[in-house]
mmCIF file of C-alpha atoms in Angstrom:
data_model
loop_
_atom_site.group_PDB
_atom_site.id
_atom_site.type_symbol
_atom_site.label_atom_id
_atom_site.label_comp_id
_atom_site.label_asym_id
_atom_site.label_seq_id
_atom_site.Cartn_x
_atom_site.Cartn_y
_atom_site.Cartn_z
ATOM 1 C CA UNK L 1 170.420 -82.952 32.845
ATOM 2 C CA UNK L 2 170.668 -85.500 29.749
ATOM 3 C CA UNK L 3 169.224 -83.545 26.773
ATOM 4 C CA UNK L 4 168.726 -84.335 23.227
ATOM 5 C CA UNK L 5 171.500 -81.594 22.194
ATOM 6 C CA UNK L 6 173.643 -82.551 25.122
ATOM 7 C CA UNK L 7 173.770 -86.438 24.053
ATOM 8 C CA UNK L 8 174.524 -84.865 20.451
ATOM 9 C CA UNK L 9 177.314 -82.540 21.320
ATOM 10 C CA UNK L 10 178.961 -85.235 24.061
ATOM 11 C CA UNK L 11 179.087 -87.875 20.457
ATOM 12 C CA UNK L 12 180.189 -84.653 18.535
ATOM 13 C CA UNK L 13 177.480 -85.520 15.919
ATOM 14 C CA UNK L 14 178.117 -84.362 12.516
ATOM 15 C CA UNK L 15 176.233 -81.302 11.658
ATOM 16 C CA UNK L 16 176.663 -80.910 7.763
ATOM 17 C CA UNK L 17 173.705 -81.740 5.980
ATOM 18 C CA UNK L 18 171.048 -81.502 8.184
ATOM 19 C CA UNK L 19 169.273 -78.311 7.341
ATOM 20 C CA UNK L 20 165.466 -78.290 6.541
ATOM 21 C CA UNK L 21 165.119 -78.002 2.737
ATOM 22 C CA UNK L 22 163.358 -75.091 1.432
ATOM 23 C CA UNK L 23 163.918 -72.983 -1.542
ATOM 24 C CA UNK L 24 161.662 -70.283 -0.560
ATOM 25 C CA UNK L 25 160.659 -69.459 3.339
ATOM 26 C CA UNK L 26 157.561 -67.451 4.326
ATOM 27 C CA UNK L 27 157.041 -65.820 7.599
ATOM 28 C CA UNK L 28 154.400 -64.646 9.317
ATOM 29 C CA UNK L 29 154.197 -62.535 12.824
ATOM 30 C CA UNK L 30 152.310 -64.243 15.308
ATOM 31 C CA UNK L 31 152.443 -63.470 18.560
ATOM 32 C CA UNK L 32 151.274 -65.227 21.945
ATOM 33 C CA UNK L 33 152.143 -69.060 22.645
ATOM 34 C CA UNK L 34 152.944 -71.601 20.284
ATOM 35 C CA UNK L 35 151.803 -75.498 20.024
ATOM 36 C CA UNK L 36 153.844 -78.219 18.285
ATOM 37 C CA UNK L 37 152.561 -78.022 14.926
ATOM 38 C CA UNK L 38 152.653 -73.730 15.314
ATOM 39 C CA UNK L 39 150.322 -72.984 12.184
ATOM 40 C CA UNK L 40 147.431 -74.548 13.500
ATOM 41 C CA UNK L 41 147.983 -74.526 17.401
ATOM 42 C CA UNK L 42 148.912 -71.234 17.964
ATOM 43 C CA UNK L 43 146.708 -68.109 17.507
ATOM 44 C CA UNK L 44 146.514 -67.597 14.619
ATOM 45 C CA UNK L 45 143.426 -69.041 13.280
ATOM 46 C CA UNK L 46 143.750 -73.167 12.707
ATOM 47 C CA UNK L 47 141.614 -72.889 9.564
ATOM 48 C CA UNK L 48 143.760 -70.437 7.986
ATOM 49 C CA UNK L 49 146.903 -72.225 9.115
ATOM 50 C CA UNK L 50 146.091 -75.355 7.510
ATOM 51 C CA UNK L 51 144.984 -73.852 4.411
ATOM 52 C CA UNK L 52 148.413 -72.279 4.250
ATOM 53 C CA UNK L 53 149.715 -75.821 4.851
ATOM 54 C CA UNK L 54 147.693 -77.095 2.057
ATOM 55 C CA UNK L 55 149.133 -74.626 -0.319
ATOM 56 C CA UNK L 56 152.561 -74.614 0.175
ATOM 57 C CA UNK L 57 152.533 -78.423 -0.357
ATOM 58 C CA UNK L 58 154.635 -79.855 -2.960
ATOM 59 C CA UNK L 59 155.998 -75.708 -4.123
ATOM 60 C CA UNK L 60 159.285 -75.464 -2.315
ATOM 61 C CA UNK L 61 157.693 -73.169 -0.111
ATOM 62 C CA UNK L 62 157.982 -73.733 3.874
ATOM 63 C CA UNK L 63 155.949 -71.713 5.877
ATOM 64 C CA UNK L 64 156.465 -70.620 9.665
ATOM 65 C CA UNK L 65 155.428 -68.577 12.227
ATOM 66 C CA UNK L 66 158.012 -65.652 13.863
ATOM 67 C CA UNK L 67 157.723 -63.669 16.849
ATOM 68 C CA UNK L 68 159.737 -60.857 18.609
ATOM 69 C CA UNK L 69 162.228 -62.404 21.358
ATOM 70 C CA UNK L 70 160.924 -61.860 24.763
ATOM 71 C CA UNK L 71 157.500 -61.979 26.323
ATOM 72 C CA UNK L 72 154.848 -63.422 24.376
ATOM 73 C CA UNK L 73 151.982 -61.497 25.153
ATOM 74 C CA UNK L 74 149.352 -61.540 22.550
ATOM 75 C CA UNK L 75 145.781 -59.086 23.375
ATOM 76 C CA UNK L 76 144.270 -60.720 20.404
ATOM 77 C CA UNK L 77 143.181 -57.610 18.948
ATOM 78 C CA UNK L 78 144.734 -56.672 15.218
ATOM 79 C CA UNK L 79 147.668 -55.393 15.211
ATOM 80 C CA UNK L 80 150.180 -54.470 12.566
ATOM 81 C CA UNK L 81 152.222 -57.865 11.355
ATOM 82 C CA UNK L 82 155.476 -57.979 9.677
ATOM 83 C CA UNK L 83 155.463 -60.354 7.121
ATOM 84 C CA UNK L 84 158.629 -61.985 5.289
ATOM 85 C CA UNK L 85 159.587 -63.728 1.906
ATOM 86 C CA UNK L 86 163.032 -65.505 1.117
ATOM 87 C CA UNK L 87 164.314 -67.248 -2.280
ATOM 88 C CA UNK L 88 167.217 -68.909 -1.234
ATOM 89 C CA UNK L 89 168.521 -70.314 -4.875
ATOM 90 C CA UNK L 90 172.167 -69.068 -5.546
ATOM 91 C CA UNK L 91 172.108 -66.573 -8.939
ATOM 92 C CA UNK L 92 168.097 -65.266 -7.684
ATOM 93 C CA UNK L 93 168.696 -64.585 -4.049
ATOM 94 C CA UNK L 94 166.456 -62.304 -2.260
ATOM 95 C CA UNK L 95 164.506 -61.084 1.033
ATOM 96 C CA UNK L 96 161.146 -59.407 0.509
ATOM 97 C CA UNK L 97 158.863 -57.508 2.938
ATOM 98 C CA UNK L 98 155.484 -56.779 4.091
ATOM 99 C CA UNK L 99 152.949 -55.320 6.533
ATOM 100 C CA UNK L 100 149.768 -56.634 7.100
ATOM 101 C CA UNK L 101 147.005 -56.409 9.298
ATOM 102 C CA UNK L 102 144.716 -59.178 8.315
ATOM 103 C CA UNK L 103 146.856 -62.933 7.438
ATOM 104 C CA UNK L 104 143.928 -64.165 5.889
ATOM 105 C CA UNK L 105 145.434 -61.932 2.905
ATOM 106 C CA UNK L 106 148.358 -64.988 2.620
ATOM 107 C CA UNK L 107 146.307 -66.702 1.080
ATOM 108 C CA UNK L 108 146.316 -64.303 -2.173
ATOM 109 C CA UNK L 109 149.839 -65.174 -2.533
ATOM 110 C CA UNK L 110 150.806 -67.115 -5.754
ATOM 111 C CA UNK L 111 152.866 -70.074 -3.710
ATOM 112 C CA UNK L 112 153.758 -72.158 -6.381
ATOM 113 C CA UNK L 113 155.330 -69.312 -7.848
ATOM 114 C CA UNK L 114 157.576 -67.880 -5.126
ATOM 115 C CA UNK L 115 158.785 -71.492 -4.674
ATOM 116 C CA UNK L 116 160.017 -70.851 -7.925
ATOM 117 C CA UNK L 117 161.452 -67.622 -7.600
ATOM 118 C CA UNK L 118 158.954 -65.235 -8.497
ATOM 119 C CA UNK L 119 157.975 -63.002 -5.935
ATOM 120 C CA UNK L 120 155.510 -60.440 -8.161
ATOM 121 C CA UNK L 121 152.591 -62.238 -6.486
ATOM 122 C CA UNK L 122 153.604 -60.994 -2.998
ATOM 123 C CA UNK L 123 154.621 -57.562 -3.814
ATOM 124 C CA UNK L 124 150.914 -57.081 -5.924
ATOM 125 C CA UNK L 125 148.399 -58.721 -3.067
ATOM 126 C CA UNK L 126 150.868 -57.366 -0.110
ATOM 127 C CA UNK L 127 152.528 -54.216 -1.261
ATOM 128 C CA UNK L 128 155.843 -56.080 -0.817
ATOM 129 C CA UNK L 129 159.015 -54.439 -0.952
ATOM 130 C CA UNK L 130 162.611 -55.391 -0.937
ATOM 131 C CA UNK L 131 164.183 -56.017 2.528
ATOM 132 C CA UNK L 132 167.252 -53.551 2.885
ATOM 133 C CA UNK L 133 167.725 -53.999 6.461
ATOM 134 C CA UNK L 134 170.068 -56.702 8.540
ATOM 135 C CA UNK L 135 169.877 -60.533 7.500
ATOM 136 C CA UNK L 136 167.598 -62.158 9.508
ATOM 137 C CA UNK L 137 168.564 -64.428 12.308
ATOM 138 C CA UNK L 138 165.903 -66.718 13.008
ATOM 139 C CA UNK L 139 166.434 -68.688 16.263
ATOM 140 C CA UNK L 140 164.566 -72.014 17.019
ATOM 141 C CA UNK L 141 162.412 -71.529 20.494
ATOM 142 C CA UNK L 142 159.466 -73.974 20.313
ATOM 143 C CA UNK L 143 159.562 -75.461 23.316
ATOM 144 C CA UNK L 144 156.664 -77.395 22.736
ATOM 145 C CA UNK L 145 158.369 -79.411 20.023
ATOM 146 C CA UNK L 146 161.865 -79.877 22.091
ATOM 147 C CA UNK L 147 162.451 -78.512 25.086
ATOM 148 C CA UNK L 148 166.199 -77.964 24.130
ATOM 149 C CA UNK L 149 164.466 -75.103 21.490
ATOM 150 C CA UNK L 150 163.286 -73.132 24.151
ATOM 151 C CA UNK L 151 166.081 -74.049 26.882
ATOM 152 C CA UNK L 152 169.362 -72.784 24.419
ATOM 153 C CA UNK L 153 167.543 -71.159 21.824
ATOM 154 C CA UNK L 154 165.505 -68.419 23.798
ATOM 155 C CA UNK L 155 167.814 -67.237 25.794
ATOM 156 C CA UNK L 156 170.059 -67.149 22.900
ATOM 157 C CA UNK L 157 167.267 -64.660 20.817
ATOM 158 C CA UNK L 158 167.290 -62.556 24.151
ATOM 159 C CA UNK L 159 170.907 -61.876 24.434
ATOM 160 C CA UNK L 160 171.354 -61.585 20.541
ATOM 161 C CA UNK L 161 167.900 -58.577 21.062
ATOM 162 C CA UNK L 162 169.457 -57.163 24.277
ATOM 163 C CA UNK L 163 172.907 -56.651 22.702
ATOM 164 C CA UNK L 164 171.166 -54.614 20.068
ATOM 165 C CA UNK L 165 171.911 -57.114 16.772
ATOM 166 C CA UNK L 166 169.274 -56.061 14.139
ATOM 167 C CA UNK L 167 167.097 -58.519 12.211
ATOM 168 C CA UNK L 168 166.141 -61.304 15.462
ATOM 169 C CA UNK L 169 163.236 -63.319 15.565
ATOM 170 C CA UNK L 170 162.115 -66.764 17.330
ATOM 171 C CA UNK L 171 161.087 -69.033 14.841
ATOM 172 C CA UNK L 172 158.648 -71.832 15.074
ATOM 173 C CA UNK L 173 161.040 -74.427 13.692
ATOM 174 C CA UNK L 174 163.813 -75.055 11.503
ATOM 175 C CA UNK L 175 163.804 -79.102 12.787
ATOM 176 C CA UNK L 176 167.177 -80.737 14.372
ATOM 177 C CA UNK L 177 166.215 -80.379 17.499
ATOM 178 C CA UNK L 178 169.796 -82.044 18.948
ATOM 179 C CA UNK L 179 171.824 -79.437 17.224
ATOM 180 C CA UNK L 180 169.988 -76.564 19.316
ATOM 181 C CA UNK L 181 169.929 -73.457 19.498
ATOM 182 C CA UNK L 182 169.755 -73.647 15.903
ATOM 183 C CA UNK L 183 169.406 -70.929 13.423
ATOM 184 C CA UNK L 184 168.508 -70.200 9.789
ATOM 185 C CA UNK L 185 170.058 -67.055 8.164
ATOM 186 C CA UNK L 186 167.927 -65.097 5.251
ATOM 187 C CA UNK L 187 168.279 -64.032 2.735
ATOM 188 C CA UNK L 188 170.807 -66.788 1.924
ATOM 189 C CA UNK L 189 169.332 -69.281 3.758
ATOM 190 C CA UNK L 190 171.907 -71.420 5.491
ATOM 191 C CA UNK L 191 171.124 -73.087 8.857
ATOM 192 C CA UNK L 192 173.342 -73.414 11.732
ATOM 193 C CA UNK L 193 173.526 -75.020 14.955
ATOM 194 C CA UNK L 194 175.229 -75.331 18.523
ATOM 195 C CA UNK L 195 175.606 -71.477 18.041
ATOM 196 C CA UNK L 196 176.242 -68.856 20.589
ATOM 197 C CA UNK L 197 176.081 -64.696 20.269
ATOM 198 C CA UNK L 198 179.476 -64.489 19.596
ATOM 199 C CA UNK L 199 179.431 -67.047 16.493
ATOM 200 C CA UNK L 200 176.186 -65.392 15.209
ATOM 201 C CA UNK L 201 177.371 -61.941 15.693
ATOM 202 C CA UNK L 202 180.210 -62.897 13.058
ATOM 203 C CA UNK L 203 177.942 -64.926 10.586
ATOM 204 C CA UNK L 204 175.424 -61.809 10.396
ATOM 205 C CA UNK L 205 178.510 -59.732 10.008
ATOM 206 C CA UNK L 206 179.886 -61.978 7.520
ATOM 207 C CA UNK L 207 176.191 -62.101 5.608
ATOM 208 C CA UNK L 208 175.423 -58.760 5.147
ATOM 209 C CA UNK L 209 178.928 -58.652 3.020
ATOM 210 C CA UNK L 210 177.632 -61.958 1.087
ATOM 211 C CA UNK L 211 179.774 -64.316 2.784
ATOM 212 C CA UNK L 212 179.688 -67.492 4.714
ATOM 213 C CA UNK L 213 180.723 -68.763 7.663
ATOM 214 C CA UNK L 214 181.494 -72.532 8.181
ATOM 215 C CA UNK L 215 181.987 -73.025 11.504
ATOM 216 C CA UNK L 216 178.859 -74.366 12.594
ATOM 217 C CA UNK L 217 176.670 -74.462 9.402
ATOM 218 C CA UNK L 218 174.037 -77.281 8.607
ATOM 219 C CA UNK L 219 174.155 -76.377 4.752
ATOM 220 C CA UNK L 220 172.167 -74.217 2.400
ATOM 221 C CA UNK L 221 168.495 -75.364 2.913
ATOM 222 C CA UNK L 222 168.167 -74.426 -1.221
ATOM 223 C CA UNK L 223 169.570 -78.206 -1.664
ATOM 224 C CA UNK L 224 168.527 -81.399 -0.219
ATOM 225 C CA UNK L 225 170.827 -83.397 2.266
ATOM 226 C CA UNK L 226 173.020 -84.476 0.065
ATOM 227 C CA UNK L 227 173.921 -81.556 -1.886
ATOM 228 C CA UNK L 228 173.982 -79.436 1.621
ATOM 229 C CA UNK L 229 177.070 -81.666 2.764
ATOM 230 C CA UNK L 230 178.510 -81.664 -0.434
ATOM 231 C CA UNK L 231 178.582 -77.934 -1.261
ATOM 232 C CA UNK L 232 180.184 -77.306 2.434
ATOM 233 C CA UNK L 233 182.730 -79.790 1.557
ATOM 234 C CA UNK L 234 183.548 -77.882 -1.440
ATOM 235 C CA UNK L 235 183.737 -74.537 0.067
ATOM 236 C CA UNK L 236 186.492 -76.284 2.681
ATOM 237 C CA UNK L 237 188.361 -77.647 -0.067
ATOM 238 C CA UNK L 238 188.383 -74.364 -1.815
ATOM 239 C CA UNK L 239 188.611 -71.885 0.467
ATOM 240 C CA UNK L 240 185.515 -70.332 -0.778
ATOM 241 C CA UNK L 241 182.737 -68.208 1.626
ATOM 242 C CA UNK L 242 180.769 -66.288 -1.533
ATOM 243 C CA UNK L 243 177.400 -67.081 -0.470
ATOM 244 C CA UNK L 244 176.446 -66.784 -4.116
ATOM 245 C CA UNK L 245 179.516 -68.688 -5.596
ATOM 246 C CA UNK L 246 178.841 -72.455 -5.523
ATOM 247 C CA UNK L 247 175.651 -74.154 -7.415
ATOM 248 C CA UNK L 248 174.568 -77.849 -6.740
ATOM 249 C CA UNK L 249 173.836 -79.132 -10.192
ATOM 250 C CA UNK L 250 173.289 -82.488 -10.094
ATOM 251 C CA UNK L 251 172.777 -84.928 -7.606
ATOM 252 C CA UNK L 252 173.098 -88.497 -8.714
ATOM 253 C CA UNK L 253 172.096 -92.182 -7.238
ATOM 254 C CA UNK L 254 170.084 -92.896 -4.538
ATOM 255 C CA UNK L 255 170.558 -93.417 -0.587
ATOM 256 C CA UNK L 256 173.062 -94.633 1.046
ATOM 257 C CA UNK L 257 175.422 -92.857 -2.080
ATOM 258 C CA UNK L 258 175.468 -90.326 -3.965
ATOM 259 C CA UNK L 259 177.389 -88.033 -6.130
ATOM 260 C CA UNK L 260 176.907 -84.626 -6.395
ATOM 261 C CA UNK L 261 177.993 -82.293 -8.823
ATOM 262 C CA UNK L 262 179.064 -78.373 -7.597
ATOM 263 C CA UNK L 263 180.006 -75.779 -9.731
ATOM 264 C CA UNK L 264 181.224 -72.513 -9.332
ATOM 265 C CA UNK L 265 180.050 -69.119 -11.115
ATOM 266 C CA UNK L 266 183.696 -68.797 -12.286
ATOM 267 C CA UNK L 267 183.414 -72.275 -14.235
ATOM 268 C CA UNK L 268 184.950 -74.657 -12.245
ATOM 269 C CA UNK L 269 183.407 -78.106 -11.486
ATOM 270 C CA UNK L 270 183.770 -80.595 -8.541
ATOM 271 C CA UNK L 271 182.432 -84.620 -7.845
ATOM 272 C CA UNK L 272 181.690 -85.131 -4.501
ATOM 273 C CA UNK L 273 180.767 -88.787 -2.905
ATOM 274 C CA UNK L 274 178.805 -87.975 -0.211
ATOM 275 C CA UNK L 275 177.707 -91.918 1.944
ATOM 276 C CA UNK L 276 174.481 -91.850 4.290
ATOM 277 C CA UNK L 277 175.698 -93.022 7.546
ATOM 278 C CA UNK L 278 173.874 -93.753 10.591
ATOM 279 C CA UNK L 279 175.112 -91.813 14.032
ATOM 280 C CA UNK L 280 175.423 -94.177 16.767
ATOM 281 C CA UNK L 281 174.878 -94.982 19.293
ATOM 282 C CA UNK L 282 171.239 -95.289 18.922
ATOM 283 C CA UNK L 283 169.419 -92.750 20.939
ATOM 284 C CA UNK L 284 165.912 -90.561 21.548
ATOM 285 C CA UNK L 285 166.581 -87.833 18.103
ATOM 286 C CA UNK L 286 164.704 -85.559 20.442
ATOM 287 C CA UNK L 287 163.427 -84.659 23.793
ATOM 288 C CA UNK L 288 160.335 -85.367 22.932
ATOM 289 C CA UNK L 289 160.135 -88.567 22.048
ATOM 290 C CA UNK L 290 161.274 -91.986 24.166
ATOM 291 C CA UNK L 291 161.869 -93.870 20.709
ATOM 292 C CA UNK L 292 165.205 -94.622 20.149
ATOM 293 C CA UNK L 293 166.971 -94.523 16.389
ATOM 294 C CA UNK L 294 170.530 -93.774 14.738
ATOM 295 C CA UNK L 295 169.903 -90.349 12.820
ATOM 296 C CA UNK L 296 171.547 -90.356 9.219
ATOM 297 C CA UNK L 297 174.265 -88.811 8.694
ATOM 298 C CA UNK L 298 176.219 -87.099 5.614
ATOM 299 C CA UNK L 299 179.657 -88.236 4.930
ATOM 300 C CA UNK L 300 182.125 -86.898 2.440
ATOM 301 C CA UNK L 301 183.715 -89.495 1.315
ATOM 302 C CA UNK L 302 185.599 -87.888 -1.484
ATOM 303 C CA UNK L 303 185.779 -84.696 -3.174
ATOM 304 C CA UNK L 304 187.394 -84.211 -6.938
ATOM 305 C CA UNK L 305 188.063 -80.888 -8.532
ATOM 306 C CA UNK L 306 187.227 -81.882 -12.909
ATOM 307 C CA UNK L 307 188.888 -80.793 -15.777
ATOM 308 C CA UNK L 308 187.096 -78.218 -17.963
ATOM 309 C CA UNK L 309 186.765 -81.247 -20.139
ATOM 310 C CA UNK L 310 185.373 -83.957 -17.814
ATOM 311 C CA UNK L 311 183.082 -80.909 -16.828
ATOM 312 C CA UNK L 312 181.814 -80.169 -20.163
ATOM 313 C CA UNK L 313 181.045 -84.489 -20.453
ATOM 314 C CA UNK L 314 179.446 -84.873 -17.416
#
């Protein structure tokens, strides 16, 4: 069977720089079935899932929907909901907490702040507290927005559960649909894709000591395209996996070039050219659609360490 993520791996589709972009991520437990657009065709109540929608625009702040892997049964009667908080910015990284029993009380939450950094607005109206468990592995299984999410990615959340690996959800969606099952990993927030247990066994592993893995990874979804393809270039070049090392800085020009300026919390700068491409052939960028296009692509062209000098100039 001819899938969107098949037709992707067969052209071995570039995957750097194509995570969503989100400084801040905000999760809410919802059990039962999802729809397409989850926050307002799910259970949870539509009116309070686009009011959410409404106030996250334009802050940096994405919101979706997480469940426990496995059945989806929901007996619509209040229950106990674990609710999440990530700021994914390098230098103010961090993974908050929360139980609640009513989600209407979201909507007390200060968004424009957290999608700055600030999470005092979440710990006052939900009694927040600092996550000190496992990074969270959230795995794509919407299956009503590609049916690749729910053919790779639950089964993937299943055997990750079964096998005992702390901190799994299903996610809503985390968009690239072709690069399923695809992941995002908080508190640090990089996305990855094509992934099986064994490669996300290591990148948890390699999290919870502050370090990234490479193999795999869409980018940091704290930067936009761009700067997502550049930074991963950098940590090739350097050899460096600190997940709080490397800072985008600048990003310069407009598409199809850019170039981005990384630096690193020891001092040291780098210019990177990163070109927007265009995959080809063109071809359906999901299952669910019949339209057919040439997703962009990011490609390095060139990466230059600078002189403290240059650095200081630029």
């Amino acid at each position: 069977m001819s899938t969107c993520s098949t037709v992707s791996r067969d052209l071995d589709e570039p995957i750097a720089g194509t995570a969503a972009t989100a400084r801040t991520w905000l999760l809410l437990e919802q059990p039962g079935p999802w729809g397409a657009h989850a926050l307002t065709s799910s259970h949870l109540d539509p009116v309070l899932g686009r009011a959410l929608e409404r106030a996250a625009k334009g802050t940096g702040v994405r919101v979706a929907l997480i469940r426990r892997p496995g059945r989806h049964a929901d007996c619509h009667t209040p229950s106990a909901r674990r609710v999440y908080v990530s700021h994914t910015a390098p230098g103010n990284v961090w993974l908050r907490s929360a139980t609640i029993h009513d989600p209407r009380r979201l909507l007390d939450l200060d968004l424009a702040a957290l999608g700055t950094g600030d999470h005092r607005s979440f710990d006052a109206a939900l009694d927040g507290r600092a996550h000190t468990g496992a990074p969270l592995a959230l795995v794509c299984t919407n299956g009503k927005r590609d049916r690749c999410c729910a053919l790779l990615g639950r089964p993937l959340a299943a055997e990750l559960s079964a096998s005992g690996v702390e901190g799994v959800w299903e996610v809503t969606h985390l968009g690239g649909h072709r690069f399923s099952p695809t992941m995002l990993v908080l508190p640090y927030g990089y996305a990855y894709g094509r992934v099986g247990a064994p490669a996300v066994k290591e990148i948890l592993h390699s999290a919870q000591d502050g370090r990234i893995v490479l193999e795999g990874c869409r980018g940091s979804s704290a930067w936009e395209r761009p700067g997502q393809a550049a930074e991963l270039a950098v940590r090739a070049a350097a050899d460096e996996y600190g997940a709080d090392a490397l800072i985008v800085v600048r990003t310069e020009g407009a598409a199809p070039r850019w170039e981005v300026t990384v630096a690193h919390v020891d001092g040291r700068h780098w210019r990177v050219v990163v070109a927007q491409g265009a995959s080809l052939p063109p071809r359906a960028e999901s299952c669910g659609t019949s339209v057919l296009g040439s997703p962009a692509r990011m490609d390095v062209t060139a990466v230059r360490e600078l002189t403290p000098s240059s650095a200081l100039a630029s």
